[in-house]
CSV table of C-alpha atoms and ligand atoms in Angstrom, one decimal:
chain,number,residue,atom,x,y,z
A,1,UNK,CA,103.2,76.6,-2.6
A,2,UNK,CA,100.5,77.1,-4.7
A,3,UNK,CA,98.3,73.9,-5.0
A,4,UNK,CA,95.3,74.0,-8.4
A,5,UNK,CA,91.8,73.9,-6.4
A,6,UNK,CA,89.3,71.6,-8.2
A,7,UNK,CA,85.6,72.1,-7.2
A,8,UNK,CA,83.3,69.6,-8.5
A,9,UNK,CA,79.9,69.9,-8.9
A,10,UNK,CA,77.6,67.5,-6.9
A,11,UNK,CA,75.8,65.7,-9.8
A,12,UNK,CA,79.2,65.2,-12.0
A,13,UNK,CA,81.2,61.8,-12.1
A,14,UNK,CA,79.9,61.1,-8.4
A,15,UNK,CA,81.8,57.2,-8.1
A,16,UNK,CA,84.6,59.2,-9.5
A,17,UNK,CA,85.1,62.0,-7.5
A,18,UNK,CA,84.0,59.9,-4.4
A,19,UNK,CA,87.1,57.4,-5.6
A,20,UNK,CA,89.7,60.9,-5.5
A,21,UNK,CA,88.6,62.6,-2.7
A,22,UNK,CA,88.6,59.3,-0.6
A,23,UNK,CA,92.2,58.7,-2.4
A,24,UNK,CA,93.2,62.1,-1.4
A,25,UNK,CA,92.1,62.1,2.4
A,26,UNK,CA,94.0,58.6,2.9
A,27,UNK,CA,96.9,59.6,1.3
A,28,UNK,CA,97.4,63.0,3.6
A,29,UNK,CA,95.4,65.5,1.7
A,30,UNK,CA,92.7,67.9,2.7
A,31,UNK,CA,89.5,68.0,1.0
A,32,UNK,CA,86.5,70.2,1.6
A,33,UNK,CA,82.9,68.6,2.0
A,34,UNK,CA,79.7,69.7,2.5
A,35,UNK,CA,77.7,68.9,5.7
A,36,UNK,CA,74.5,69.5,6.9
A,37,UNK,CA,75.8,72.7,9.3
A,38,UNK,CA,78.1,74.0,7.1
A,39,UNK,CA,81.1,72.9,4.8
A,40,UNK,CA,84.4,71.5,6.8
A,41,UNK,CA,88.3,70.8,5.7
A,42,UNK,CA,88.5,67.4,6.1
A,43,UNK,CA,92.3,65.3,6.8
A,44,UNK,CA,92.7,62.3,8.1
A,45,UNK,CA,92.7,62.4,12.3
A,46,UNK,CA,95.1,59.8,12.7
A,47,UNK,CA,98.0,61.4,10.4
A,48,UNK,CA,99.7,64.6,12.2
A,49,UNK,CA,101.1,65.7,8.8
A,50,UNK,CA,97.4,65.6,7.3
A,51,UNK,CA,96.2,67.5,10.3
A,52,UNK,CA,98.8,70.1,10.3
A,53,UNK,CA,97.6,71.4,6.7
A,54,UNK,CA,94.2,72.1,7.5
A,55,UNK,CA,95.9,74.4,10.4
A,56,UNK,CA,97.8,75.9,7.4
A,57,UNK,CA,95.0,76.1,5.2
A,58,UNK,CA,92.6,78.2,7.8
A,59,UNK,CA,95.9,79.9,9.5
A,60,UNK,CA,94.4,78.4,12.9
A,61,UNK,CA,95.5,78.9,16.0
A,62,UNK,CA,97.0,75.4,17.0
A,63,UNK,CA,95.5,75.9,20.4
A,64,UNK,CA,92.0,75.5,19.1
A,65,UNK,CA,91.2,71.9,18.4
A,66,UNK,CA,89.2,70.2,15.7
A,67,UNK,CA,86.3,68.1,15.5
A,68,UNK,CA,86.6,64.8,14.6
A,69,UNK,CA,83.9,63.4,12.1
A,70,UNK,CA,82.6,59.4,12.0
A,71,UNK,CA,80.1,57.5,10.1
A,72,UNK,CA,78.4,56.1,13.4
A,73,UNK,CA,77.9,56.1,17.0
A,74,UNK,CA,80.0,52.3,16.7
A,75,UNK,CA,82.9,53.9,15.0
A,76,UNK,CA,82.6,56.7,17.7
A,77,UNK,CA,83.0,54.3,20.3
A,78,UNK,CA,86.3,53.3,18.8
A,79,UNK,CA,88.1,56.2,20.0
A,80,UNK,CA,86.5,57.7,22.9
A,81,UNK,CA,86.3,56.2,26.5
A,82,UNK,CA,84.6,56.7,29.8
A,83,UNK,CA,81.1,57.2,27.8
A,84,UNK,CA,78.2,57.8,30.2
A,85,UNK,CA,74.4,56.9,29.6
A,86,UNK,CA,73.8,61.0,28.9
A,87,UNK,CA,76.2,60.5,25.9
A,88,UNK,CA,74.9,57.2,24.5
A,89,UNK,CA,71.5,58.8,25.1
A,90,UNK,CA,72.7,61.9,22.9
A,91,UNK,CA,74.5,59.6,20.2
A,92,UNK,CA,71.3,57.5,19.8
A,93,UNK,CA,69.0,60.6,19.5
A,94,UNK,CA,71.0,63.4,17.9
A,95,UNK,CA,72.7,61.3,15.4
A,96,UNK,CA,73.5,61.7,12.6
A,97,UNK,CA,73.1,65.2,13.5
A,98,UNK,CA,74.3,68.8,14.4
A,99,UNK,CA,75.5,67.6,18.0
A,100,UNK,CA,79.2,67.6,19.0
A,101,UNK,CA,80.2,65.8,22.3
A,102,UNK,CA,82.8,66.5,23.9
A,103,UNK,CA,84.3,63.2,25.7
A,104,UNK,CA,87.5,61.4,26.7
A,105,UNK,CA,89.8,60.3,24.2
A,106,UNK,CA,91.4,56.9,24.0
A,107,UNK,CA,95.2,57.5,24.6
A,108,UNK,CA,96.8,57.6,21.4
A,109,UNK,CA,94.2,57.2,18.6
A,110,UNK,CA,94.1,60.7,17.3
A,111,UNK,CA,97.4,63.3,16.1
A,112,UNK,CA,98.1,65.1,18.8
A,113,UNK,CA,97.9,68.2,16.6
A,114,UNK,CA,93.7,67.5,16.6
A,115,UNK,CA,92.7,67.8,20.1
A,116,UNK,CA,95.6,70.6,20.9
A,117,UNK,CA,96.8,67.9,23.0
A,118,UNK,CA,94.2,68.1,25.7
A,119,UNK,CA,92.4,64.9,26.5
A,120,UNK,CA,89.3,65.0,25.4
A,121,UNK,CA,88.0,65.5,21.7
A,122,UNK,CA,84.7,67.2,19.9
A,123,UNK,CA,83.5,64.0,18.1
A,124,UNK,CA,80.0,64.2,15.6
A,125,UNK,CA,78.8,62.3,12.9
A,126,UNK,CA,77.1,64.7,10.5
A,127,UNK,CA,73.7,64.6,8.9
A,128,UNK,CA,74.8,64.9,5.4
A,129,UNK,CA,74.6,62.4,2.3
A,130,UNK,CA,78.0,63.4,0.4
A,131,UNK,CA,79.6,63.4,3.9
A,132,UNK,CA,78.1,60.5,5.3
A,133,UNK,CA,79.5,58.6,2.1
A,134,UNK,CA,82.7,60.2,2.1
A,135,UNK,CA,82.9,58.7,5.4
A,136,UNK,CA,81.6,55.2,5.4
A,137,UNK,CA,84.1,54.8,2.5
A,138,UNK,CA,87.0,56.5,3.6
A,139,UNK,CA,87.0,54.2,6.9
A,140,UNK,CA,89.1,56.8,8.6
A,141,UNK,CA,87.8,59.8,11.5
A,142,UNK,CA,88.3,62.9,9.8
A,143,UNK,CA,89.2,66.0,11.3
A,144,UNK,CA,87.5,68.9,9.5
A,145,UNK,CA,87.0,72.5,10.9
A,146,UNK,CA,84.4,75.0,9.2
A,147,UNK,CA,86.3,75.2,5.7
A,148,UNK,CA,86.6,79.5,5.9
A,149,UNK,CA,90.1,81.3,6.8
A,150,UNK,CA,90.4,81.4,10.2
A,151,UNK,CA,88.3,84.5,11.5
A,152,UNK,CA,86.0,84.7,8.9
A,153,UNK,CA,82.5,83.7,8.3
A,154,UNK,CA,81.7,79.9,7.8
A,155,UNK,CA,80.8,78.6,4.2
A,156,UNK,CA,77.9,77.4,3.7
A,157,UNK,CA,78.3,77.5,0.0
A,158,UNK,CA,81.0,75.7,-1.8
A,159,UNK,CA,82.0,79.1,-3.4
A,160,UNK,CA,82.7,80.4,0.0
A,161,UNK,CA,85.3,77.5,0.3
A,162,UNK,CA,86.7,78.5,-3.1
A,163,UNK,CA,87.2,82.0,-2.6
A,164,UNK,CA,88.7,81.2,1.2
A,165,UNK,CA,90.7,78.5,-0.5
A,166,UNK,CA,91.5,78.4,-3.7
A,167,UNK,CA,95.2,77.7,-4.2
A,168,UNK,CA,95.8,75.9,-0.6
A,169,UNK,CA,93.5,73.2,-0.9
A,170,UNK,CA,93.5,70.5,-4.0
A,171,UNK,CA,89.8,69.5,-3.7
A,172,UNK,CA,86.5,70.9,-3.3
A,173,UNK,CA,83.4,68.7,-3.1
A,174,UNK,CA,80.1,70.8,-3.9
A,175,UNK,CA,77.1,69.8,-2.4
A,176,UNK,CA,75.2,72.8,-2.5
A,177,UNK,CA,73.7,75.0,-0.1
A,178,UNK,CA,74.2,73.6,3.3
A,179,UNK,CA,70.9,73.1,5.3
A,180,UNK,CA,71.4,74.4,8.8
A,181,UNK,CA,73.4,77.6,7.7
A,182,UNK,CA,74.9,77.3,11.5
A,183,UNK,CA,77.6,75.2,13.4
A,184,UNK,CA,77.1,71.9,15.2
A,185,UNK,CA,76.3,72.8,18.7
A,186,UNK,CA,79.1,71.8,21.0
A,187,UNK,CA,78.3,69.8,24.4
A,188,UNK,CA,81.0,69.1,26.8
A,189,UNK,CA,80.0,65.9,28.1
A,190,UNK,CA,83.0,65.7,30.1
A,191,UNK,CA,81.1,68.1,33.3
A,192,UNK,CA,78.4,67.1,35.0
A,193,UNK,CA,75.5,68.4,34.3
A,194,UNK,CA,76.9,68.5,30.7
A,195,UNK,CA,77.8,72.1,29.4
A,196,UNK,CA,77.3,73.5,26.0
A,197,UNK,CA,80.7,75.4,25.2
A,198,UNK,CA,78.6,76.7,21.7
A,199,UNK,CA,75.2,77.2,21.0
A,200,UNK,CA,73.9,75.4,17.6
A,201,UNK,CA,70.5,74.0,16.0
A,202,UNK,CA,70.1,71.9,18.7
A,203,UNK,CA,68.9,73.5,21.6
A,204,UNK,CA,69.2,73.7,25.2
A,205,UNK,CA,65.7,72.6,25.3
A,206,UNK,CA,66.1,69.7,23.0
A,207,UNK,CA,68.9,68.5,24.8
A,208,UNK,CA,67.1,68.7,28.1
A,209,UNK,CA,64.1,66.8,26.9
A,210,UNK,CA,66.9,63.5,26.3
A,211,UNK,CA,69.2,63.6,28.7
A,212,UNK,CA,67.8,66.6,31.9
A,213,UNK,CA,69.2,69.3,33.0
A,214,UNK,CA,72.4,71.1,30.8
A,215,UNK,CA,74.0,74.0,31.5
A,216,UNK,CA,74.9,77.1,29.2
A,217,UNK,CA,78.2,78.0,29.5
A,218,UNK,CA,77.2,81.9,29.1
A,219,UNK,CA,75.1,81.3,32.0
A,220,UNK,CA,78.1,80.2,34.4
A,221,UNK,CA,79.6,83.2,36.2
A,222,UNK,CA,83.4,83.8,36.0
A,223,UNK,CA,83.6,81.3,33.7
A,224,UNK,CA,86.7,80.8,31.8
A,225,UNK,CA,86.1,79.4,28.2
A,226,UNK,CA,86.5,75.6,28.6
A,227,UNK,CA,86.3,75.5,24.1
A,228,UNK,CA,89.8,76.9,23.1
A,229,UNK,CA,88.0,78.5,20.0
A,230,UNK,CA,85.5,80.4,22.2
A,231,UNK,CA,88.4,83.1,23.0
A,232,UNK,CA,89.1,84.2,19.5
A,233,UNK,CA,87.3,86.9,16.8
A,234,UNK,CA,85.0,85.1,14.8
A,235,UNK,CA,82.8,85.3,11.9
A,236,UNK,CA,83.9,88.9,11.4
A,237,UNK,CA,83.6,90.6,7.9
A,238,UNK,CA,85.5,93.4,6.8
A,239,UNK,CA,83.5,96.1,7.8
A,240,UNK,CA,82.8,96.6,11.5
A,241,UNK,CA,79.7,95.0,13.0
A,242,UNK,CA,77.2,96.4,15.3
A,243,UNK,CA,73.9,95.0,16.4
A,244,UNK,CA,70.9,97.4,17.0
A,245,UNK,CA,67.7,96.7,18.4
A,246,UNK,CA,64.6,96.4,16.4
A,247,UNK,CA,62.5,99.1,17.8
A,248,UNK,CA,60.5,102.6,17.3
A,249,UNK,CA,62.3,103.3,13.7
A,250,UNK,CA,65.7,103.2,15.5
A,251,UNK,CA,67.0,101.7,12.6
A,252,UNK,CA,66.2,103.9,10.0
A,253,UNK,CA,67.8,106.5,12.4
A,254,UNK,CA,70.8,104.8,12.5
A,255,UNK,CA,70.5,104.2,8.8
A,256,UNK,CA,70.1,108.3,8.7
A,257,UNK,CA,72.9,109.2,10.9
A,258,UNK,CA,76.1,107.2,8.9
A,259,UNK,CA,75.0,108.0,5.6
A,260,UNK,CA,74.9,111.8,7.1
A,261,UNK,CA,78.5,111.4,7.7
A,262,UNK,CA,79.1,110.4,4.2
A,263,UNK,CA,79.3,106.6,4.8
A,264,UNK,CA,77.7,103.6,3.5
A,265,UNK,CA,75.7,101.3,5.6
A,266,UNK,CA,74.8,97.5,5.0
A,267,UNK,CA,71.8,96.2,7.2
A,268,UNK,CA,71.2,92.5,8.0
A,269,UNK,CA,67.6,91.9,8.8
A,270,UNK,CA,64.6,89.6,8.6
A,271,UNK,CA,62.9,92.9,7.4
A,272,UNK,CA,63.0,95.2,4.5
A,273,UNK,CA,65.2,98.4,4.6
A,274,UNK,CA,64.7,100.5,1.8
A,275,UNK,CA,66.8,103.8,2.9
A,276,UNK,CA,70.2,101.3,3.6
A,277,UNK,CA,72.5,101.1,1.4
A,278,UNK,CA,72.5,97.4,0.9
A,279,UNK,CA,70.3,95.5,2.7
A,280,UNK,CA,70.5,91.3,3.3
A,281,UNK,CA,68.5,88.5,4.9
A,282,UNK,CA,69.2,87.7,8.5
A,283,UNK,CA,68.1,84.1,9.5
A,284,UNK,CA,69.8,80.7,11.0
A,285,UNK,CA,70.2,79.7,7.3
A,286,UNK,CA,71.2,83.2,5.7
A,287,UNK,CA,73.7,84.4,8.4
A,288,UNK,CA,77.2,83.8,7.1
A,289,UNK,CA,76.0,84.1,3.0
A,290,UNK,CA,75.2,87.4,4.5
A,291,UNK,CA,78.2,88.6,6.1
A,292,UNK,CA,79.6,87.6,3.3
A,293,UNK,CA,77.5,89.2,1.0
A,294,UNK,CA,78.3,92.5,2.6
A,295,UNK,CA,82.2,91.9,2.0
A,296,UNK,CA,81.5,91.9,-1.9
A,297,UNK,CA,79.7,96.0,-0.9
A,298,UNK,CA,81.4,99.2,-0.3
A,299,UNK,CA,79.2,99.1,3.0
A,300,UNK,CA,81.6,100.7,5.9
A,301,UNK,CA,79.7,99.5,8.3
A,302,UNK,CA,77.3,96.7,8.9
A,303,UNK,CA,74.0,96.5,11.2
A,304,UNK,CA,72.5,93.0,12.8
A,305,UNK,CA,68.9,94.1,13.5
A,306,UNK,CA,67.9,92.1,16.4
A,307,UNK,CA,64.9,91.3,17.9
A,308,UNK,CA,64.2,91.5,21.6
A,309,UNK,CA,62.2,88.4,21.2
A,310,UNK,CA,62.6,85.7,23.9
A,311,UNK,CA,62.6,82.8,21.2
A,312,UNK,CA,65.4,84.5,18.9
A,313,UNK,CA,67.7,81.6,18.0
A,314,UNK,CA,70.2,81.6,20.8
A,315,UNK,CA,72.6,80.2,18.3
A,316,UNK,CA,72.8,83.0,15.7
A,317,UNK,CA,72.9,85.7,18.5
A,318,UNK,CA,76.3,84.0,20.1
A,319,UNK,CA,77.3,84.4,16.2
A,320,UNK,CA,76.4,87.7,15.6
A,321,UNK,CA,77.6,88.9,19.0
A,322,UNK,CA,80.9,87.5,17.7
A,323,UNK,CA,80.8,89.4,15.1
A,324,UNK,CA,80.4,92.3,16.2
A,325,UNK,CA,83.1,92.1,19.2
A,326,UNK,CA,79.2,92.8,21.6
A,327,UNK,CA,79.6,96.4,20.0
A,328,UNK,CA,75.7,97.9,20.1
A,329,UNK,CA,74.8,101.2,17.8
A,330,UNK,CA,73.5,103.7,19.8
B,401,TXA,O1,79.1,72.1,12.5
B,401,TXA,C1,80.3,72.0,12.8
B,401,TXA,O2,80.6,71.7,14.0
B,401,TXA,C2,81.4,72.2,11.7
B,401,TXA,C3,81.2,71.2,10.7
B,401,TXA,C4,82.3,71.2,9.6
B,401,TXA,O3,81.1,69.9,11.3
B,401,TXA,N1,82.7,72.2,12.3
B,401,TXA,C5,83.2,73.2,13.1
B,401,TXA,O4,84.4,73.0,13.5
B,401,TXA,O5,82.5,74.2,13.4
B,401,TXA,P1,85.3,74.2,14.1
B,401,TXA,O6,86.7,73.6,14.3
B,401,TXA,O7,85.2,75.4,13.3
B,401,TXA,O8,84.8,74.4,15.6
B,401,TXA,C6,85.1,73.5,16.6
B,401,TXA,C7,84.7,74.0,18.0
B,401,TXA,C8,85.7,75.1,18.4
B,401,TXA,O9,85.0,76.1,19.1
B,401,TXA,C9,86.6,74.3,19.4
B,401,TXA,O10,87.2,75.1,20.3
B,401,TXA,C10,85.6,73.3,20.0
B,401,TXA,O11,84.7,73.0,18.9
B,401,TXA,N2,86.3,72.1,20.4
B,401,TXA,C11,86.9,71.2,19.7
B,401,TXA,N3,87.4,70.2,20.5
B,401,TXA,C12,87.2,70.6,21.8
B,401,TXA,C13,87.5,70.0,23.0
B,401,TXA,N4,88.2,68.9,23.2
B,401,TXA,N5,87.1,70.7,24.1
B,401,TXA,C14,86.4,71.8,24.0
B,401,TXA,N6,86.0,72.4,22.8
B,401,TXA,C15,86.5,71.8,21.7
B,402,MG,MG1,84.9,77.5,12.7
């Protein structure tokens, strides 16, 4: 059924619009807000209904759970249990912040439909004004996944949200350019030493600094992924992906070679390239508007120029080797 999308501009009517979209979310309804990583599709945690129309919405898996979002580390504590020091620790520092934990649910407090029925849940409370509102006046957890069609690049613009979901979704709060341009990063909190299931703004080092060591899970051999989501294709555009290293004019070979075969080629990079066919900023920030960007070309196929520099954001590698399914040019 097709449902008329409004998306309402940050500085417009705010008591209003705060009013309806807190209306909406505690009467069942799914509303898209903006946080500080990127936009999520918020319904009400505690309402299986609710729940099951973001599912819809994204056409998600219903083996990948959501993450829950709170105002506070005290509403936090209302629905998870077994809470160690290294998690208060994280709470106290991180938050309001791009940290998700990963701890034990209290029986019965969320839809079953949210944590895929295992027992634990991704809990965060985000760094972002229009959600932090949303949340202290809804008085609800909200559920909210990254608000793109399952598969596809993250919004980080509320135009990404309309064009994934315009028609599904009756509300879109716009609150501009989202400032980390990159997911939360996920720790489970539930191993010890605690494990990050997916790499974010927060790093392994800054985590380590709080709380000691943490483990990656890319780093465990023969690991199987413990974060449903892990296992599926992610941030993909149309065009196939490939990541090529940044050295001795390899690129512009590359560049050279496709367009030989009469093809188009779209480059994502920090740097300037001139002899591609489209070329597009590659940062934390820039990553998804890009991929994006490069579904909007006739590009038919895309490069991720990557640096073999140690101190290349862990984060936006695991996205981009998503992306690209770990295919290399050569
Ligand atoms: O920055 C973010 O985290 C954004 C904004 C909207 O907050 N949200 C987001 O949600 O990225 P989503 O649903 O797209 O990603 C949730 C990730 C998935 O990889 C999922 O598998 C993992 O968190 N996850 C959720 N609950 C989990 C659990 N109980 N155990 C392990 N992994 C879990
Ligand atoms: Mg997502």
């Amino acid at each position: 059924m097709e449902t008329e999308t409004i998306l309402v501009d940050r500085n417009v009517n705010k008591e209003e619009t705060y009013s309806q979209a807190v209306e909406m979310l505690q009467t069942g309804e799914v509303v898209a807000f903006p946080t500080e990583t990127v936009y999520g599709l918020g319904a009400d945690a505690t309402n299986a209904e609710a729940v099951a129309k973001i599912f819809a919405a994204k056409g998600r898996p219903a083996d990948n759970p959501l993450i829950v979002h709170v105002d506070s580390k005290e509403s936090a504590l209302n629905y998870v249990q077994n809470v160690g020091p290294k998690a208060i620790q994280c709470m106290e520092t991180f938050w309001p912040g791009a940290l998700t934990l990963i701890l034990q649910t209290k029986p019965g407090v969320f839809a079953e439909n949210v944590t895929a029925s295992l027992s634990t849940v991704g809990i965060r409370v985000p760094n972002h004004p229009v959600a932090l509102n949303l949340l202290k006046r809804v008085k609800l957890p909200i559920a909210a996944p990254s608000a793109n069609t399952s598969g596809k690049p993250s919004p980080t613009l509320a135009e990404h949200v309309y064009h994934d979901m315009e028609g599904t979704i009756p509300l879109i709060l716009d609150g501009g350019a989202t400032m980390i341009g990159i997911e939360s990063t996920v720790l489970d909190m539930t191993s010890e030493p605690p494990v990050i299931l997916r790499p974010g703004k927060i790093t392994k080092k800054d985590l380590e600094a709080v709380i000691g060591t943490v483990r990656l899970s890319s780093e465990i051999q023969g690991n199987i992924p413990k974060s449903p989501g892990m296992k599926y294709i992610h941030y993909a555009p149309e065009a196939p992906v490939y990541l090529i290293e940044k050295t001795d004019g390899l690129i512009e070979k590359a560049i050279a070679h496709v367009q030989n075969d009469g093809k188009k080629v779209a480059i994502l990079s920090s740097e300037k390239h001139p002899s591609a066919d489209y070329c597009f900023p590659l940062s934390e920030e820039t990553l998804y508007a890009s991929l994006r960007k490069c579904d909007q070309t006739d590009a038919d196929l895309i490069l991720a120029a990557i640096s073999a520099d140690a101190n290349r954001s862990e984060a936006m590698m695991n996205r981009l080797e998503k992306a690209a399914d770990h295919k290399w040019f050569s």
